[in-house]
PDB file of C-alpha atoms in Angstrom:
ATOM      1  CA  UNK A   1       0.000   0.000   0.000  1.00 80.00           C
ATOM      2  CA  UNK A   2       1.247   3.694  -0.352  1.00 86.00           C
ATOM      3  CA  UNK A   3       3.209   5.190   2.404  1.00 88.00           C
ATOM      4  CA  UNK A   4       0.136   7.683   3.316  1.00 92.00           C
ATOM      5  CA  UNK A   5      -2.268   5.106   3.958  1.00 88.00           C
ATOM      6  CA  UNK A   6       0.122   2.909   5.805  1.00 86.00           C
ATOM      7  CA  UNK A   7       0.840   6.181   8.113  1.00 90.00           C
ATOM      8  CA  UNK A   8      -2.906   6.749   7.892  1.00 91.00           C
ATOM      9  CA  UNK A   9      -3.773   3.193   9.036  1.00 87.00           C
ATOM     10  CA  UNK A  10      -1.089   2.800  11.681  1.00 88.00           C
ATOM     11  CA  UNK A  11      -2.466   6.335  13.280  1.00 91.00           C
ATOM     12  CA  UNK A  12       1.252   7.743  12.949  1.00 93.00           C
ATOM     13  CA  UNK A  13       2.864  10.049  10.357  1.00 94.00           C
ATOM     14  CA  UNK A  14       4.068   9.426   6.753  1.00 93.00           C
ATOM     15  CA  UNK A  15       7.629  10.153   7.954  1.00 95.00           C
ATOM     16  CA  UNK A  16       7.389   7.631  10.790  1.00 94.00           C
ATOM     17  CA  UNK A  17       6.332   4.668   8.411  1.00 93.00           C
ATOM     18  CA  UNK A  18       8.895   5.697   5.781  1.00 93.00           C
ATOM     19  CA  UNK A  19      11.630   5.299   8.428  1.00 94.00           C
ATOM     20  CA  UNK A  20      10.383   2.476   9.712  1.00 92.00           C
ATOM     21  CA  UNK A  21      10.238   0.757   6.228  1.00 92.00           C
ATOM     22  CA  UNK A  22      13.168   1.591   5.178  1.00 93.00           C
ATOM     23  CA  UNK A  23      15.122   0.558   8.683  1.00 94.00           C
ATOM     24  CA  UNK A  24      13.348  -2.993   7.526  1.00 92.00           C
ATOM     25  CA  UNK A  25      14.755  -2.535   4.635  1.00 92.00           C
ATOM     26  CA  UNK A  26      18.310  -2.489   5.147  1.00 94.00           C
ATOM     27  CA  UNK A  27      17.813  -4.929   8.302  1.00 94.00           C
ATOM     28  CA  UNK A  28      16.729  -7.279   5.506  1.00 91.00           C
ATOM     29  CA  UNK A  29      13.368  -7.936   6.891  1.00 90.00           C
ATOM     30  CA  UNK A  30      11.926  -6.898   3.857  1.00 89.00           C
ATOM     31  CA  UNK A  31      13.021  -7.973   1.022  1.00 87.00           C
ATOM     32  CA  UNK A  32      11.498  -6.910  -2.219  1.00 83.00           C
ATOM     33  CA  UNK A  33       8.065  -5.423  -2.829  1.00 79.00           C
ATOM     34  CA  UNK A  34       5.308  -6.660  -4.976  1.00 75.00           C
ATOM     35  CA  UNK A  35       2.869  -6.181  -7.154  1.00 78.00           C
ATOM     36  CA  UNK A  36      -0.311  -8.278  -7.252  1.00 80.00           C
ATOM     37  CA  UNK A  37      -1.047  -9.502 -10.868  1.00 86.00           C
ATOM     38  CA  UNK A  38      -4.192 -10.069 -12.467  1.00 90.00           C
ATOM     39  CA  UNK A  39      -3.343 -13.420 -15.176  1.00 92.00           C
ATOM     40  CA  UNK A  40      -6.497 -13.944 -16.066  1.00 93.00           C
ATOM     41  CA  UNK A  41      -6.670 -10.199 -17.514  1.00 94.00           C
ATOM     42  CA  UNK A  42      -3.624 -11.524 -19.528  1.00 94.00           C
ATOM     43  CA  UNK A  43      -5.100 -14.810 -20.968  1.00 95.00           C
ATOM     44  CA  UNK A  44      -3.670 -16.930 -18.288  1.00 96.00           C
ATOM     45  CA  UNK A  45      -7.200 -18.467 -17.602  1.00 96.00           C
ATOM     46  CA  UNK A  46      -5.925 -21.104 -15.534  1.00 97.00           C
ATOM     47  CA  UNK A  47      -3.148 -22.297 -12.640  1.00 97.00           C
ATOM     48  CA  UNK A  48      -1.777 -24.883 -11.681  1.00 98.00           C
ATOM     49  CA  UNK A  49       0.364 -26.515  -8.435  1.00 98.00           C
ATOM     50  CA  UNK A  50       2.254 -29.493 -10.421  1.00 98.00           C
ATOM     51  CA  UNK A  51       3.975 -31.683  -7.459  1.00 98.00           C
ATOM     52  CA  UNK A  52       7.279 -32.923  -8.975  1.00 97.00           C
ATOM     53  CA  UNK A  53       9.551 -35.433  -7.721  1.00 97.00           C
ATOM     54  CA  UNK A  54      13.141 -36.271  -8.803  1.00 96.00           C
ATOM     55  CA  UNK A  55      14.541 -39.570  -9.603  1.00 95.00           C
ATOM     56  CA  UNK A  56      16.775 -40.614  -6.798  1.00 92.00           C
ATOM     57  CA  UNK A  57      19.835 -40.503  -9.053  1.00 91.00           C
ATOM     58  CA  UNK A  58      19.206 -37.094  -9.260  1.00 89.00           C
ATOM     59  CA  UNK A  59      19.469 -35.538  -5.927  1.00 83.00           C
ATOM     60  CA  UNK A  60      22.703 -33.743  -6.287  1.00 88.00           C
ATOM     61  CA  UNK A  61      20.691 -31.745  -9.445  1.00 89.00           C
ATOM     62  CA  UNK A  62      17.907 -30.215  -6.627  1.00 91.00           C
ATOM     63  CA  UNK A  63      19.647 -26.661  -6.961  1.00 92.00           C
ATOM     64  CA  UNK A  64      20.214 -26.868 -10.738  1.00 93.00           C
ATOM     65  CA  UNK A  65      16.930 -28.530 -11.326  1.00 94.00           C
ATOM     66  CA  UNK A  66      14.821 -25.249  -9.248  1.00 95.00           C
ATOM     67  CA  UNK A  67      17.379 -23.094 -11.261  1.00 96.00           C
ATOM     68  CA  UNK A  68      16.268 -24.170 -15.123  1.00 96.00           C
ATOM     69  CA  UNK A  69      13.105 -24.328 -13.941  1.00 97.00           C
ATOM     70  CA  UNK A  70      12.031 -20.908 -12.466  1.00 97.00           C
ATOM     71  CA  UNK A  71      13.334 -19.425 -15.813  1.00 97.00           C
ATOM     72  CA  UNK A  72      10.163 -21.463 -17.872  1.00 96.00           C
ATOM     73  CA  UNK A  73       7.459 -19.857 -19.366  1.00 91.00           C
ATOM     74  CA  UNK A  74       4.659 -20.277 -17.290  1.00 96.00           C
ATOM     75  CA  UNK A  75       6.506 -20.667 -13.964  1.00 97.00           C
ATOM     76  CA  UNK A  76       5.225 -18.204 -11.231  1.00 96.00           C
ATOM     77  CA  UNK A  77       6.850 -19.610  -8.426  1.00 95.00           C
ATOM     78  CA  UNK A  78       9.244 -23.255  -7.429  1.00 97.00           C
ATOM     79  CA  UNK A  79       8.982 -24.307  -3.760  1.00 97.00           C
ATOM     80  CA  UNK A  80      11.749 -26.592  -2.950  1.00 96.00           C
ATOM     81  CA  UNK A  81       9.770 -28.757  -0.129  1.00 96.00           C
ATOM     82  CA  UNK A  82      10.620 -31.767   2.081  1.00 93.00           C
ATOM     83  CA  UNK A  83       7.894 -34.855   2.607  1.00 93.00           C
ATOM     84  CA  UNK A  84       7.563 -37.822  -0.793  1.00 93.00           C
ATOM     85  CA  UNK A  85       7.790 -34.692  -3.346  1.00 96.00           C
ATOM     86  CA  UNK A  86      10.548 -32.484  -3.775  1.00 96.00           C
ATOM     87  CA  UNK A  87       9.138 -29.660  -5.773  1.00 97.00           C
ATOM     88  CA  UNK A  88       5.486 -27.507  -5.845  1.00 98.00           C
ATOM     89  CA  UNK A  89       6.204 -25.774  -8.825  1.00 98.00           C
ATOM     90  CA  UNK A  90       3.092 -22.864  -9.546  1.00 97.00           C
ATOM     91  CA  UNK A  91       2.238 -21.774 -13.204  1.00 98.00           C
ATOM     92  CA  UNK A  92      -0.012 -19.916 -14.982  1.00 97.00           C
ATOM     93  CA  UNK A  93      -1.130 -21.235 -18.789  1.00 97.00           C
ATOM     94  CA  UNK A  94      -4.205 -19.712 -21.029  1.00 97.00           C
ATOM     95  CA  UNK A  95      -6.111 -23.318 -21.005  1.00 97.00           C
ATOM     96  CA  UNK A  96      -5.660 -27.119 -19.225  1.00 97.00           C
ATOM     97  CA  UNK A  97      -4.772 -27.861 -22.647  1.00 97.00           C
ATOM     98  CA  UNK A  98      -1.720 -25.334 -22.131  1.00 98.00           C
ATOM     99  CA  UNK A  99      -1.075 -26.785 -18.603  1.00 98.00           C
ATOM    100  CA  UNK A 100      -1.409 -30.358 -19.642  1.00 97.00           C
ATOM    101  CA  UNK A 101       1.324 -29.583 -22.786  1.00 97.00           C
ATOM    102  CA  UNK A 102       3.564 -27.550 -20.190  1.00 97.00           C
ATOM    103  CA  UNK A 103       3.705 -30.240 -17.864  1.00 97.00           C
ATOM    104  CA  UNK A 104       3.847 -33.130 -20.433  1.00 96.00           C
ATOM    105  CA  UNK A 105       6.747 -31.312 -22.314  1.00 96.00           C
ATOM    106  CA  UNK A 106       8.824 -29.429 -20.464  1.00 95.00           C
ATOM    107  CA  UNK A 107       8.670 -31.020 -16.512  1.00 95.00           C
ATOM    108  CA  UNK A 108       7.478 -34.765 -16.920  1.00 94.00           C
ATOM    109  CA  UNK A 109      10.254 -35.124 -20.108  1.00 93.00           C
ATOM    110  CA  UNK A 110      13.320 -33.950 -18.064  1.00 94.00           C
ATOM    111  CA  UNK A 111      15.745 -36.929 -17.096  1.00 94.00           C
ATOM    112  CA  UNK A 112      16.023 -35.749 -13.452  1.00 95.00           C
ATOM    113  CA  UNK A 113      12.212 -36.167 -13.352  1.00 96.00           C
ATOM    114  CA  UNK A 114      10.563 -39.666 -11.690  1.00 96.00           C
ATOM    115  CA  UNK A 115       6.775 -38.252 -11.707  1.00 97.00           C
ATOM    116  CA  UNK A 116       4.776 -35.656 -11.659  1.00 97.00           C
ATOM    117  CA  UNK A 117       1.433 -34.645 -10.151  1.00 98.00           C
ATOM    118  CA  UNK A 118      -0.480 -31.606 -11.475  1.00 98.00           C
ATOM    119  CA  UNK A 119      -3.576 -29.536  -9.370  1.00 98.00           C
ATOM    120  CA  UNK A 120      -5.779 -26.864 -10.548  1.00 97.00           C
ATOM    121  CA  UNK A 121      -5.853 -23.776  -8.577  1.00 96.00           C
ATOM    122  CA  UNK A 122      -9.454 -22.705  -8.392  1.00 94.00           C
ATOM    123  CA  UNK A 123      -8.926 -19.774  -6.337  1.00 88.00           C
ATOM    124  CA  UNK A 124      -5.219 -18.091  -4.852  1.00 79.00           C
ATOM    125  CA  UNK A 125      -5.286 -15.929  -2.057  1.00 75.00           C
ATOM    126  CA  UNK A 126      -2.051 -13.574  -1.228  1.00 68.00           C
ATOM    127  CA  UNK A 127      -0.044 -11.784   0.894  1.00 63.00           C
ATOM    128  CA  UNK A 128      -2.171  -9.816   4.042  1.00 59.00           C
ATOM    129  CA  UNK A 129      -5.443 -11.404   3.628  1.00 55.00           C
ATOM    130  CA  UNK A 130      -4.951 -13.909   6.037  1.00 53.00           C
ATOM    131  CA  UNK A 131      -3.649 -12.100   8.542  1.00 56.00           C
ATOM    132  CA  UNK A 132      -6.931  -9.794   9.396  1.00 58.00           C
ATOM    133  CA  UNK A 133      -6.925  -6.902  12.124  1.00 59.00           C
ATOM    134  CA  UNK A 134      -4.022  -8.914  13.910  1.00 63.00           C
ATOM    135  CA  UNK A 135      -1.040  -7.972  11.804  1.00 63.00           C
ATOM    136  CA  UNK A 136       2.455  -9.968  11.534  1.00 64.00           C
ATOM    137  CA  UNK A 137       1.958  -9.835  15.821  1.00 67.00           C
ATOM    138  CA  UNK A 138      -0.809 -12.867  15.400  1.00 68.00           C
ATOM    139  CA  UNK A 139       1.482 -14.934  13.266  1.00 66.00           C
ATOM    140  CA  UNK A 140       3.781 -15.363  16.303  1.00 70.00           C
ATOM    141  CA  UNK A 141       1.036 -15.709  18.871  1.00 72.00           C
ATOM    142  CA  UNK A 142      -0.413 -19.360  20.131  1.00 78.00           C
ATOM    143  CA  UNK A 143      -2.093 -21.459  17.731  1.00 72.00           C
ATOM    144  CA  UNK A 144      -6.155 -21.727  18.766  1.00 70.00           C
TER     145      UNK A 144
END
């Protein structure tokens, strides 16, 4: 949001929150901003969450493997995640047909690959609107 209505919404002034951001800033707290993109206004009608896991052979590929693949077309975001899968890799493609082709052609057919699971996303929420009137505080409080 812009620095007025963050100084507006935290009751302080605009210098206050610009100091205070920036401070985060350099501590490294924050570390890039965002913008929130609309893809179906671009003809990216549908997402997917495609679960992939590497052959065992090809472990010592992980960071190599997240590397090639963040720089696809389509690829949004590659979470690197422990458990039976070692990849939830997000994308954004103008039909299933798209998503089914992306998947088929450039994830399932790479050596390091052993299988692949694909998900539609029917509906992606981000960044504060889980956190309601509580604010970064409640993510640190007890879970109820």
């Amino acid at each position: 949001i812009p620095n007025a209505a963050l100084a507006a919404r935290l009751h302080v002034a605009p210098s206050t929150t610009h100091g205070r951001v920036k401070a985060l800033r350099e501590a490294g707290v924050i570390r890039s901003s965002h913008i929130e993109v609309d893809y179906t206004a671009l003809g990216l009608e549908v997402q997917g969450i495609v679960s992939v896991r590497l052959r065992a052979q090809a472990r010592p590929q992980i960071k190599s493997y997240a590397a090639k693949v963040i720089q696809l077309p389509n690829v949004l975001s590659v979470f690197f995640v422990g458990g039976t899968i070692d990849f939830l890799i997000h994308v954004a493609c103008t039909s299933t047909a798209q998503l089914r082709d992306f998947v088929a052609s450039e994830l399932s057919m790479d050596p390091a690959v052993a299988s692949t699971e694909t998900n539609i996303v029917f509906d992606h929420l981000i960044g504060q609107e889980h956190l309601g009137s509580g604010g970064l505080a409640a993510l640190r409080g007890p879970i109820r």
